[in-house]
Amino acid sequence: MSKQTVDLVVKNGKIVTSYDIFEGGVAIDEGKIVLVAKDSLLPNADNVVDAKGNFILPGIVDVHVHVQDPGFPQRDDFEWASKAAAAGGVTTFMDMPTNVPPTTTVKAFNEKKELAEKNSIVDFALWGAPDPDNLENLKKLAEAGAVGFKGFMTKSVILKGLDTGTLLETFKVVKETGRFISVHAENGEIIALYTEKLKKAGRKDYKAIAEARPKIAELEATSRAVLMAKEAGNKLYIVHMSTPDALPFVVNARKEGYEIYAETCPHYLFFTKEDHDKLGGAGIMFPPLRDKEDVSGLWEAVRDGRISVISSDHSPCTLEEKNREVWDVIAGATGIETMLRVILSEGVNKGRITLNRLVQVMAETPARFFGVYPRKGVIQVGSDGDLTIVDLKAEEKITIDKLHYKAKYTPFEGYTLKGKPIVTIVRGEIVAKDGEIYGKPGYGQFIPYQEYKPSV
Ligand code: ZN
Ligand code: ZN
């Protein structure tokens, strides 16, 4: 029997799933995985990638990204962001609705979708946002394929903040869509008060940002969001948790049967507030960096399942916006390209989590939560041919000139990380290899939310 010839075979690797690691390879044809097997059983292929004994992961799914276009193309756009994604092993990213205009209408949603379709080199999905004056739009956004909704509990520059009443109303409408709402959980009143106090005291050091936004602001808002979600019965996703102290609200609700989860980000798993002065504006993100105990506590929670997802919260601004005085800095950091490297280095290589757990929190669970599973997030027959090959031993100093950000800074500048993605494959096409970009703008596809219905 002659073997069928497929488009691409990746061989000589160690395939990592969420529960196993085994030697072999993957055959991809017409963008889909057609076989996962030992090398000797793989078909002939037009193209062959030799993984050279390295680990083959499902393509990384980054659910929390702010590309900033339309609105702030000087900071980032879909071409730059998706190239950085490809180089960082991310095969699907989900863009947040914090644009101008904000993604609160189907019109804005479709315009952004078109922009991304034209420019992205990897696949993408889109979040929507609630407009408190027009909550019915949420249902239309869900029909248009939004993977979820993002709400702010503090004043945000672009989106209207949700007071407690509006939050509850929003959650009730979100429940009808079956999607998650994610919230930025910080109490704006506490922050406003302490910011004013510190400004009056003449504080100009960057570390003051951690005092202006104390943990209690995050704990209060998290507990309030959880309480409202329990009342409304909707699915809730707390983004960028910076301290394990906020976890009991989430974990206890889950024990009671509610679908309430939390994510954290590489910067909270790496830096402490002592780093604020050294990092300057590059280290200002909200919530702010915390203490050593928070970093170790968050790792413990990633390991044991209390935290479900790691995302980048990639949210660049210009160098000018970063080099300002502490109170005028625009918050947010570049991160999509370094995310996987930080987690490989600080997580897997330091023995804090296994590669299987990494696959769970950075591919499979994100895909399941936000409606792209099993198309994305898993290496199995019928799924998209999205793979990220990683060299666990490669050690390299991070410098901005080797990264692909439009915004020329990274908080990880000068740090040496061990473990990196070496090949990124989207639907059977190599989009990045050894730090070089091969993907073309316009290759990336829009991935709409799709309810997972297991076949029986
Ligand atoms: Zn946020
Ligand atoms: Zn964010």
Tab-separated table of C-alpha atoms and ligand atoms in Angstrom:
chain	number	residue	atom	x	y	z
A	1	MET	CA	0.000	0.000	0.000
A	2	SER	CA	1.526	3.316	-1.018
A	3	LYS	CA	1.388	6.132	1.482
A	4	GLN	CA	-0.649	9.242	0.777
A	5	THR	CA	1.418	12.447	0.350
A	6	VAL	CA	0.441	15.280	2.691
A	7	ASP	CA	1.388	18.981	2.781
A	8	LEU	CA	3.577	18.926	5.885
A	9	VAL	CA	5.073	16.456	8.289
A	10	VAL	CA	6.762	17.439	11.538
A	11	LYS	CA	8.837	14.521	12.783
A	12	ASN	CA	11.454	13.509	15.310
A	13	GLY	CA	9.846	15.377	18.171
A	14	LYS	CA	8.355	14.822	21.582
A	15	ILE	CA	4.652	15.577	21.377
A	16	VAL	CA	3.261	17.288	24.450
A	17	THR	CA	-0.436	17.041	25.240
A	18	SER	CA	-2.175	18.199	28.390
A	19	TYR	CA	-1.604	14.801	29.992
A	20	ASP	CA	1.186	12.975	28.114
A	21	ILE	CA	4.514	13.262	26.275
A	22	PHE	CA	5.469	10.783	23.539
A	23	GLU	CA	7.963	10.539	20.696
A	24	GLY	CA	6.753	10.982	17.167
A	25	GLY	CA	5.372	13.506	14.739
A	26	VAL	CA	2.360	15.162	13.197
A	27	ALA	CA	1.037	15.069	9.615
A	28	ILE	CA	-0.895	18.095	8.351
A	29	ASP	CA	-2.906	18.302	5.132
A	30	GLU	CA	-5.019	21.211	3.892
A	31	GLY	CA	-4.423	22.967	7.186
A	32	LYS	CA	-5.721	20.164	9.401
A	33	ILE	CA	-3.956	17.519	11.474
A	34	VAL	CA	-4.501	14.176	9.735
A	35	LEU	CA	-2.243	11.924	11.795
A	36	VAL	CA	-0.336	11.927	15.070
A	37	ALA	CA	2.018	8.954	15.134
A	38	LYS	CA	5.483	7.473	15.539
A	39	ASP	CA	7.829	8.684	12.787
A	40	SER	CA	7.834	5.332	11.000
A	41	LEU	CA	4.073	5.560	10.458
A	42	LEU	CA	4.009	9.143	9.127
A	43	PRO	CA	3.095	9.627	5.443
A	44	ASN	CA	5.271	11.242	2.767
A	45	ALA	CA	5.045	15.012	2.658
A	46	ASP	CA	5.807	17.967	0.375
A	47	ASN	CA	7.549	19.628	3.310
A	48	VAL	CA	9.233	18.035	6.287
A	49	VAL	CA	10.236	19.787	9.491
A	50	ASP	CA	12.743	17.925	11.654
A	51	ALA	CA	12.000	18.840	15.272
A	52	LYS	CA	15.440	17.435	16.222
A	53	GLY	CA	14.165	15.816	19.380
A	54	ASN	CA	12.594	19.025	20.673
A	55	PHE	CA	9.124	19.330	22.179
A	56	ILE	CA	6.090	19.839	19.921
A	57	LEU	CA	3.328	21.776	21.656
A	58	PRO	CA	-0.122	22.715	20.416
A	59	GLY	CA	0.064	26.300	19.106
A	60	ILE	CA	-0.136	28.751	21.999
A	61	VAL	CA	-3.479	30.562	22.400
A	62	ASP	CA	-3.109	34.033	23.930
A	63	VAL	CA	-6.564	35.170	25.039
A	64	HIS	CA	-5.643	38.627	26.318
A	65	VAL	CA	-4.028	40.972	23.797
A	66	HIS	CA	-4.537	44.681	23.072
A	67	VAL	CA	-3.361	45.257	19.513
A	68	GLN	CA	-4.536	48.918	19.767
A	69	ASP	CA	-5.565	49.206	16.128
A	70	PRO	CA	-7.832	50.946	15.190
A	71	GLY	CA	-7.201	53.833	17.526
A	72	PHE	CA	-3.516	53.824	18.342
A	73	PRO	CA	-1.620	52.463	15.320
A	74	GLN	CA	1.463	54.379	16.491
A	75	ARG	CA	1.663	51.880	19.379
A	76	ASP	CA	0.969	48.620	17.580
A	77	ASP	CA	-1.037	47.152	14.720
A	78	PHE	CA	-2.111	43.717	13.509
A	79	GLU	CA	0.929	43.141	11.318
A	80	TRP	CA	3.461	43.952	14.039
A	81	ALA	CA	1.527	42.254	16.833
A	82	SER	CA	0.967	39.084	14.817
A	83	LYS	CA	4.637	38.896	13.814
A	84	ALA	CA	5.608	39.184	17.467
A	85	ALA	CA	2.989	36.501	18.216
A	86	ALA	CA	4.442	34.159	15.577
A	87	ALA	CA	7.991	34.661	16.831
A	88	GLY	CA	6.726	33.996	20.371
A	89	GLY	CA	5.001	30.717	19.505
A	90	VAL	CA	1.476	32.168	19.620
A	91	THR	CA	-0.694	30.791	16.795
A	92	THR	CA	-4.012	32.354	17.850
A	93	PHE	CA	-4.521	35.578	19.765
A	94	MET	CA	-7.712	37.159	21.032
A	95	ASP	CA	-7.880	40.918	20.737
A	96	MET	CA	-9.444	43.005	23.479
A	97	PRO	CA	-12.136	45.616	22.677
A	98	THR	CA	-10.237	48.656	23.982
A	99	ASN	CA	-9.989	50.415	20.632
A	100	VAL	CA	-11.197	53.698	19.236
A	101	PRO	CA	-13.972	53.157	18.412
A	102	PRO	CA	-14.396	50.547	21.176
A	103	THR	CA	-15.716	47.143	20.093
A	104	THR	CA	-19.183	47.696	21.565
A	105	THR	CA	-21.077	47.418	18.251
A	106	VAL	CA	-21.174	44.874	15.433
A	107	LYS	CA	-20.046	47.612	13.066
A	108	ALA	CA	-16.857	48.255	15.069
A	109	PHE	CA	-16.405	44.499	15.473
A	110	ASN	CA	-16.599	43.841	11.726
A	111	GLU	CA	-14.339	46.759	10.855
A	112	LYS	CA	-11.677	45.461	13.198
A	113	LYS	CA	-12.144	41.939	11.858
A	114	GLU	CA	-11.478	43.189	8.317
A	115	LEU	CA	-8.418	45.121	9.422
A	116	ALA	CA	-7.002	42.053	11.146
A	117	GLU	CA	-7.845	39.765	8.217
A	118	LYS	CA	-5.839	42.021	5.952
A	119	ASN	CA	-2.795	42.304	8.205
A	120	SER	CA	-2.433	39.403	10.632
A	121	ILE	CA	-0.037	36.547	9.905
A	122	VAL	CA	-1.500	34.268	12.615
A	123	ASP	CA	-5.104	33.403	13.466
A	124	PHE	CA	-7.122	35.658	15.711
A	125	ALA	CA	-10.412	36.020	17.538
A	126	LEU	CA	-12.099	39.129	18.914
A	127	TRP	CA	-13.607	40.198	22.219
A	128	GLY	CA	-16.591	42.536	22.483
A	129	ALA	CA	-17.396	45.045	25.210
A	130	PRO	CA	-20.586	46.141	26.949
A	131	ASP	CA	-21.936	49.618	26.368
A	132	PRO	CA	-23.973	50.208	29.553
A	133	ASP	CA	-26.445	52.301	27.523
A	134	ASN	CA	-26.945	49.587	24.948
A	135	LEU	CA	-26.616	46.168	26.529
A	136	GLU	CA	-28.647	44.461	23.800
A	137	ASN	CA	-25.599	44.864	21.543
A	138	LEU	CA	-23.955	42.058	23.505
A	139	LYS	CA	-26.256	39.492	21.894
A	140	LYS	CA	-25.479	40.824	18.423
A	141	LEU	CA	-21.750	40.743	19.144
A	142	ALA	CA	-22.107	37.140	20.293
A	143	GLU	CA	-23.810	36.274	16.991
A	144	ALA	CA	-20.971	38.022	15.120
A	145	GLY	CA	-18.543	35.586	16.773
A	146	ALA	CA	-17.198	37.468	19.811
A	147	VAL	CA	-15.368	35.052	22.105
A	148	GLY	CA	-16.404	36.922	25.231
A	149	PHE	CA	-16.856	40.394	26.679
A	150	LYS	CA	-14.519	42.642	28.610
A	151	GLY	CA	-15.670	45.030	31.311
A	152	PHE	CA	-13.892	47.586	33.467
A	153	MET	CA	-14.716	48.180	37.113
A	154	THR	CA	-12.564	51.291	37.196
A	155	LYS	CA	-12.669	54.213	34.834
A	156	SER	CA	-10.946	53.174	31.646
A	157	VAL	CA	-9.644	55.568	29.047
A	158	ILE	CA	-11.861	54.129	26.322
A	159	LEU	CA	-14.612	52.005	27.819
A	160	LYS	CA	-17.158	53.287	30.292
A	161	GLY	CA	-16.502	51.885	33.754
A	162	LEU	CA	-19.250	49.687	35.178
A	163	ASP	CA	-20.637	50.733	38.563
A	164	THR	CA	-22.072	47.970	40.732
A	165	GLY	CA	-25.622	48.296	39.401
A	166	THR	CA	-24.520	48.331	35.785
A	167	LEU	CA	-22.191	45.437	36.451
A	168	LEU	CA	-25.079	43.304	37.688
A	169	GLU	CA	-27.282	44.279	34.732
A	170	THR	CA	-24.467	43.574	32.294
A	171	PHE	CA	-23.773	40.178	33.848
A	172	LYS	CA	-27.459	39.237	33.462
A	173	VAL	CA	-27.393	40.011	29.731
A	174	VAL	CA	-24.034	38.259	29.328
A	175	LYS	CA	-25.529	35.119	30.898
A	176	GLU	CA	-28.009	34.906	28.009
A	177	THR	CA	-25.142	34.883	25.502
A	178	GLY	CA	-23.434	31.910	27.171
A	179	ARG	CA	-20.069	33.682	26.911
A	180	PHE	CA	-17.636	34.705	29.610
A	181	ILE	CA	-17.309	38.274	30.736
A	182	SER	CA	-13.832	39.176	31.846
A	183	VAL	CA	-13.311	42.043	34.238
A	184	HIS	CA	-10.405	44.250	35.122
A	185	ALA	CA	-10.889	44.062	38.883
A	186	GLU	CA	-9.609	47.123	40.721
A	187	ASN	CA	-11.569	49.524	42.935
A	188	GLY	CA	-11.311	52.982	41.360
A	189	GLU	CA	-12.241	54.915	44.484
A	190	ILE	CA	-9.427	53.444	46.555
A	191	ILE	CA	-6.974	54.096	43.731
A	192	ALA	CA	-8.112	57.700	43.208
A	193	LEU	CA	-7.716	58.458	46.913
A	194	TYR	CA	-4.211	57.016	47.279
A	195	THR	CA	-3.013	58.420	43.977
A	196	GLU	CA	-4.030	61.909	45.109
A	197	LYS	CA	-2.335	61.445	48.500
A	198	LEU	CA	0.937	60.267	46.952
A	199	LYS	CA	0.942	63.025	44.364
A	200	LYS	CA	0.390	65.616	47.110
A	201	ALA	CA	3.260	64.111	49.091
A	202	GLY	CA	5.458	64.770	46.072
A	203	ARG	CA	6.193	61.122	45.300
A	204	LYS	CA	7.768	60.698	41.882
A	205	ASP	CA	9.409	57.283	42.213
A	206	TYR	CA	7.911	54.563	40.037
A	207	LYS	CA	7.418	52.288	43.035
A	208	ALA	CA	4.736	54.700	44.243
A	209	ILE	CA	2.406	53.138	41.674
A	210	ALA	CA	2.176	49.986	43.805
A	211	GLU	CA	1.138	52.064	46.826
A	212	ALA	CA	-1.398	54.002	44.763
A	213	ARG	CA	-3.046	50.757	43.695
A	214	PRO	CA	-2.864	48.575	46.842
A	215	LYS	CA	-3.938	44.946	46.961
A	216	ILE	CA	-7.133	45.806	48.784
A	217	ALA	CA	-8.340	47.613	45.638
A	218	GLU	CA	-7.969	44.367	43.700
A	219	LEU	CA	-9.430	42.186	46.458
A	220	GLU	CA	-12.499	44.387	46.897
A	221	ALA	CA	-13.256	44.520	43.170
A	222	THR	CA	-12.675	40.781	42.726
A	223	SER	CA	-15.024	39.925	45.581
A	224	ARG	CA	-17.665	42.326	44.198
A	225	ALA	CA	-17.448	40.894	40.681
A	226	VAL	CA	-17.717	37.355	42.063
A	227	LEU	CA	-20.739	38.297	44.175
A	228	MET	CA	-22.510	39.886	41.195
A	229	ALA	CA	-21.707	36.912	38.950
A	230	LYS	CA	-23.146	34.522	41.528
A	231	GLU	CA	-26.305	36.625	41.589
A	232	ALA	CA	-26.583	36.832	37.785
A	233	GLY	CA	-25.390	33.257	37.160
A	234	ASN	CA	-23.040	34.220	34.324
A	235	LYS	CA	-19.584	32.896	33.546
A	236	LEU	CA	-16.871	35.183	34.951
A	237	TYR	CA	-13.184	35.409	34.101
A	238	ILE	CA	-10.940	37.612	36.246
A	239	VAL	CA	-8.114	38.890	34.051
A	240	HIS	CA	-4.536	39.574	35.124
A	241	MET	CA	-4.733	38.548	38.768
A	242	SER	CA	-1.622	39.961	40.449
A	243	THR	CA	-1.927	38.395	43.898
A	244	PRO	CA	-2.987	34.966	45.169
A	245	ASP	CA	-4.818	36.785	47.979
A	246	ALA	CA	-7.652	37.392	45.486
A	247	LEU	CA	-7.979	33.691	44.663
A	248	PRO	CA	-10.217	32.487	47.524
A	249	PHE	CA	-13.161	34.489	46.126
A	250	VAL	CA	-12.807	32.698	42.801
A	251	VAL	CA	-11.959	29.259	44.133
A	252	ASN	CA	-14.718	29.202	46.745
A	253	ALA	CA	-17.308	30.238	44.152
A	254	ARG	CA	-16.127	27.400	41.928
A	255	LYS	CA	-16.516	24.944	44.806
A	256	GLU	CA	-20.113	26.149	45.035
A	257	GLY	CA	-20.584	25.257	41.377
A	258	TYR	CA	-20.115	28.625	39.660
A	259	GLU	CA	-18.094	29.009	36.475
A	260	ILE	CA	-15.687	31.614	37.802
A	261	TYR	CA	-12.008	31.507	36.859
A	262	ALA	CA	-8.827	33.575	36.961
A	263	GLU	CA	-5.819	34.225	34.750
A	264	THR	CA	-2.428	35.710	35.491
A	265	CYS	CA	0.356	37.049	33.266
A	266	PRO	CA	4.133	36.523	32.909
A	267	HIS	CA	5.032	39.880	34.502
A	268	TYR	CA	3.234	38.964	37.738
A	269	LEU	CA	5.107	35.647	37.717
A	270	PHE	CA	8.489	37.345	37.313
A	271	PHE	CA	8.785	40.851	38.754
A	272	THR	CA	8.096	42.349	42.170
A	273	LYS	CA	7.332	45.921	43.138
A	274	GLU	CA	11.009	46.292	44.055
A	275	ASP	CA	11.632	46.178	40.303
A	276	HIS	CA	9.396	49.178	39.619
A	277	ASP	CA	12.136	51.778	39.954
A	278	LYS	CA	14.567	49.774	37.828
A	279	LEU	CA	11.945	49.171	35.100
A	280	GLY	CA	10.615	52.726	35.116
A	281	GLY	CA	7.656	53.268	32.779
A	282	ALA	CA	8.212	49.896	31.085
A	283	GLY	CA	7.121	48.174	34.306
A	284	ILE	CA	3.903	50.099	34.773
A	285	MET	CA	0.901	47.884	34.195
A	286	PHE	CA	-2.390	47.684	36.058
A	287	PRO	CA	-2.721	46.077	38.526
A	288	PRO	CA	0.843	46.924	39.585
A	289	LEU	CA	3.631	44.518	40.473
A	290	ARG	CA	3.404	43.035	43.988
A	291	ASP	CA	5.669	41.184	46.467
A	292	LYS	CA	7.931	38.139	46.350
A	293	GLU	CA	5.290	36.085	48.178
A	294	ASP	CA	2.759	36.995	45.500
A	295	VAL	CA	5.034	35.741	42.730
A	296	SER	CA	5.624	32.394	44.466
A	297	GLY	CA	1.958	32.136	45.471
A	298	LEU	CA	0.812	32.720	41.899
A	299	TRP	CA	3.150	29.996	40.619
A	300	GLU	CA	1.740	27.617	43.201
A	301	ALA	CA	-1.780	28.473	42.003
A	302	VAL	CA	-0.855	27.968	38.337
A	303	ARG	CA	0.537	24.580	39.304
A	304	ASP	CA	-2.383	23.354	41.404
A	305	GLY	CA	-5.204	24.613	39.193
A	306	ARG	CA	-6.527	27.568	41.147
A	307	ILE	CA	-5.347	29.740	38.245
A	308	SER	CA	-6.615	28.418	34.931
A	309	VAL	CA	-4.936	30.493	32.215
A	310	ILE	CA	-1.755	32.462	31.530
A	311	SER	CA	-2.115	35.295	29.007
A	312	SER	CA	0.253	38.052	27.957
A	313	ASP	CA	-1.944	41.157	28.439
A	314	HIS	CA	0.220	42.507	25.600
A	315	SER	CA	-0.641	46.198	25.600
A	316	PRO	CA	2.078	48.382	24.095
A	317	CYS	CA	2.425	52.137	24.011
A	318	THR	CA	5.050	54.375	22.478
A	319	LEU	CA	8.443	54.982	24.070
A	320	GLU	CA	7.434	58.596	24.677
A	321	GLU	CA	4.350	57.401	26.581
A	322	LYS	CA	6.545	55.093	28.669
A	323	ASN	CA	9.331	57.581	29.383
A	324	ARG	CA	7.069	60.026	31.209
A	325	GLU	CA	6.904	60.818	34.901
A	326	VAL	CA	5.318	58.038	36.933
A	327	TRP	CA	1.784	59.478	37.132
A	328	ASP	CA	1.618	60.245	33.395
A	329	VAL	CA	2.935	56.946	32.057
A	330	ILE	CA	0.459	54.974	29.940
A	331	ALA	CA	0.033	51.574	31.591
A	332	GLY	CA	0.599	48.312	29.763
A	333	ALA	CA	3.558	46.331	28.525
A	334	THR	CA	4.636	44.517	25.405
A	335	GLY	CA	4.516	40.803	26.126
A	336	ILE	CA	3.141	38.515	23.420
A	337	GLU	CA	6.599	37.544	22.120
A	338	THR	CA	8.224	36.863	25.489
A	339	MET	CA	5.263	35.152	27.214
A	340	LEU	CA	6.080	31.549	26.314
A	341	ARG	CA	9.799	32.101	26.966
A	342	VAL	CA	9.149	33.454	30.462
A	343	ILE	CA	6.929	30.502	31.333
A	344	LEU	CA	9.355	27.947	29.861
A	345	SER	CA	12.230	29.570	31.745
A	346	GLU	CA	10.688	30.386	35.117
A	347	GLY	CA	8.012	27.692	35.126
A	348	VAL	CA	9.138	24.541	33.331
A	349	ASN	CA	12.915	24.878	33.586
A	350	LYS	CA	12.734	25.843	37.264
A	351	GLY	CA	10.472	22.879	38.022
A	352	ARG	CA	7.480	24.948	39.088
A	353	ILE	CA	5.136	23.481	36.452
A	354	THR	CA	5.304	20.625	33.951
A	355	LEU	CA	5.164	21.061	30.181
A	356	ASN	CA	1.765	19.376	30.334
A	357	ARG	CA	0.494	22.030	32.714
A	358	LEU	CA	1.915	24.696	30.397
A	359	VAL	CA	-0.111	23.205	27.539
A	360	GLN	CA	-3.213	23.279	29.731
A	361	VAL	CA	-2.908	26.918	30.810
A	362	MET	CA	-1.558	28.370	27.540
A	363	ALA	CA	-3.351	26.333	24.867
A	364	GLU	CA	-6.083	23.916	25.826
A	365	THR	CA	-7.961	25.732	28.586
A	366	PRO	CA	-7.853	29.125	26.823
A	367	ALA	CA	-9.251	27.445	23.690
A	368	ARG	CA	-11.978	25.667	25.676
A	369	PHE	CA	-13.050	28.760	27.624
A	370	PHE	CA	-13.320	31.008	24.604
A	371	GLY	CA	-14.965	28.802	22.011
A	372	VAL	CA	-12.119	27.822	19.699
A	373	TYR	CA	-11.630	24.239	21.011
A	374	PRO	CA	-11.058	21.656	19.526
A	375	ARG	CA	-10.138	23.587	16.395
A	376	LYS	CA	-7.354	25.212	18.437
A	377	GLY	CA	-5.468	24.348	21.625
A	378	VAL	CA	-4.907	20.630	21.040
A	379	ILE	CA	-2.850	18.256	18.901
A	380	GLN	CA	-5.388	15.779	17.576
A	381	VAL	CA	-6.745	14.567	14.261
A	382	GLY	CA	-9.208	17.077	12.821
A	383	SER	CA	-7.786	20.087	14.678
A	384	ASP	CA	-6.042	22.936	12.872
A	385	GLY	CA	-2.379	22.225	12.143
A	386	ASP	CA	-1.103	24.741	14.695
A	387	LEU	CA	2.149	23.701	16.364
A	388	THR	CA	4.833	25.390	18.427
A	389	ILE	CA	8.172	23.598	18.641
A	390	VAL	CA	10.222	24.593	21.669
A	391	ASP	CA	13.867	24.112	22.543
A	392	LEU	CA	13.876	23.836	26.332
A	393	LYS	CA	17.662	24.227	26.601
A	394	ALA	CA	18.227	27.329	24.452
A	395	GLU	CA	19.417	30.138	26.680
A	396	GLU	CA	19.353	33.722	25.471
A	397	LYS	CA	19.490	37.260	26.741
A	398	ILE	CA	16.360	39.237	25.824
A	399	THR	CA	17.102	42.426	23.897
A	400	ILE	CA	14.606	44.574	22.062
A	401	ASP	CA	16.532	44.469	18.778
A	402	LYS	CA	15.820	40.727	18.503
A	403	LEU	CA	12.085	41.137	19.177
A	404	HIS	CA	9.403	42.142	16.662
A	405	TYR	CA	7.475	44.800	18.530
A	406	LYS	CA	6.470	48.064	16.927
A	407	ALA	CA	6.949	49.608	20.368
A	408	LYS	CA	10.673	49.309	20.977
A	409	TYR	CA	10.783	48.235	24.606
A	410	THR	CA	10.312	45.176	26.785
A	411	PRO	CA	10.332	44.929	30.581
A	412	PHE	CA	12.435	41.771	30.127
A	413	GLU	CA	15.321	43.703	28.501
A	414	GLY	CA	18.654	42.260	29.625
A	415	TYR	CA	17.224	39.208	31.410
A	416	THR	CA	18.443	35.781	30.323
A	417	LEU	CA	15.663	33.248	29.734
A	418	LYS	CA	16.085	29.509	29.187
A	419	GLY	CA	13.735	27.844	26.708
A	420	LYS	CA	12.335	29.307	23.503
A	421	PRO	CA	10.022	28.602	20.591
A	422	ILE	CA	12.013	27.686	17.476
A	423	VAL	CA	9.277	26.915	14.930
A	424	THR	CA	5.692	28.224	14.815
A	425	ILE	CA	3.214	26.591	12.437
A	426	VAL	CA	-0.286	27.905	11.690
A	427	ARG	CA	-2.624	25.590	9.722
A	428	GLY	CA	0.340	23.749	8.230
A	429	GLU	CA	2.357	26.834	7.242
A	430	ILE	CA	5.588	27.860	8.973
A	431	VAL	CA	5.023	31.461	10.105
A	432	ALA	CA	8.209	31.824	12.165
A	433	LYS	CA	11.433	29.858	12.500
A	434	ASP	CA	14.523	30.620	14.598
A	435	GLY	CA	13.411	34.197	15.166
A	436	GLU	CA	12.781	34.859	11.447
A	437	ILE	CA	9.282	35.680	10.219
A	438	TYR	CA	7.957	33.699	7.246
A	439	GLY	CA	4.218	34.385	7.543
A	440	LYS	CA	2.567	36.895	5.238
A	441	PRO	CA	0.062	39.576	6.282
A	442	GLY	CA	-3.427	38.398	5.347
A	443	TYR	CA	-2.714	34.713	6.078
A	444	GLY	CA	-4.275	34.910	9.545
A	445	GLN	CA	-7.925	33.887	9.767
A	446	PHE	CA	-10.738	35.118	11.962
A	447	ILE	CA	-11.813	32.331	14.304
A	448	PRO	CA	-15.387	32.825	15.506
A	449	TYR	CA	-16.675	31.478	18.805
A	450	GLN	CA	-18.086	28.042	18.395
A	451	GLU	CA	-19.814	26.034	21.079
A	452	TYR	CA	-17.957	22.758	21.712
A	453	LYS	CA	-20.244	19.818	21.071
A	454	PRO	CA	-18.376	16.546	21.652
A	455	SER	CA	-19.318	13.951	19.065
A	456	VAL	CA	-20.620	10.644	20.430
B	1	ZN	ZN	-6.856	45.387	32.627
B	2	ZN	ZN	-5.564	43.965	29.360
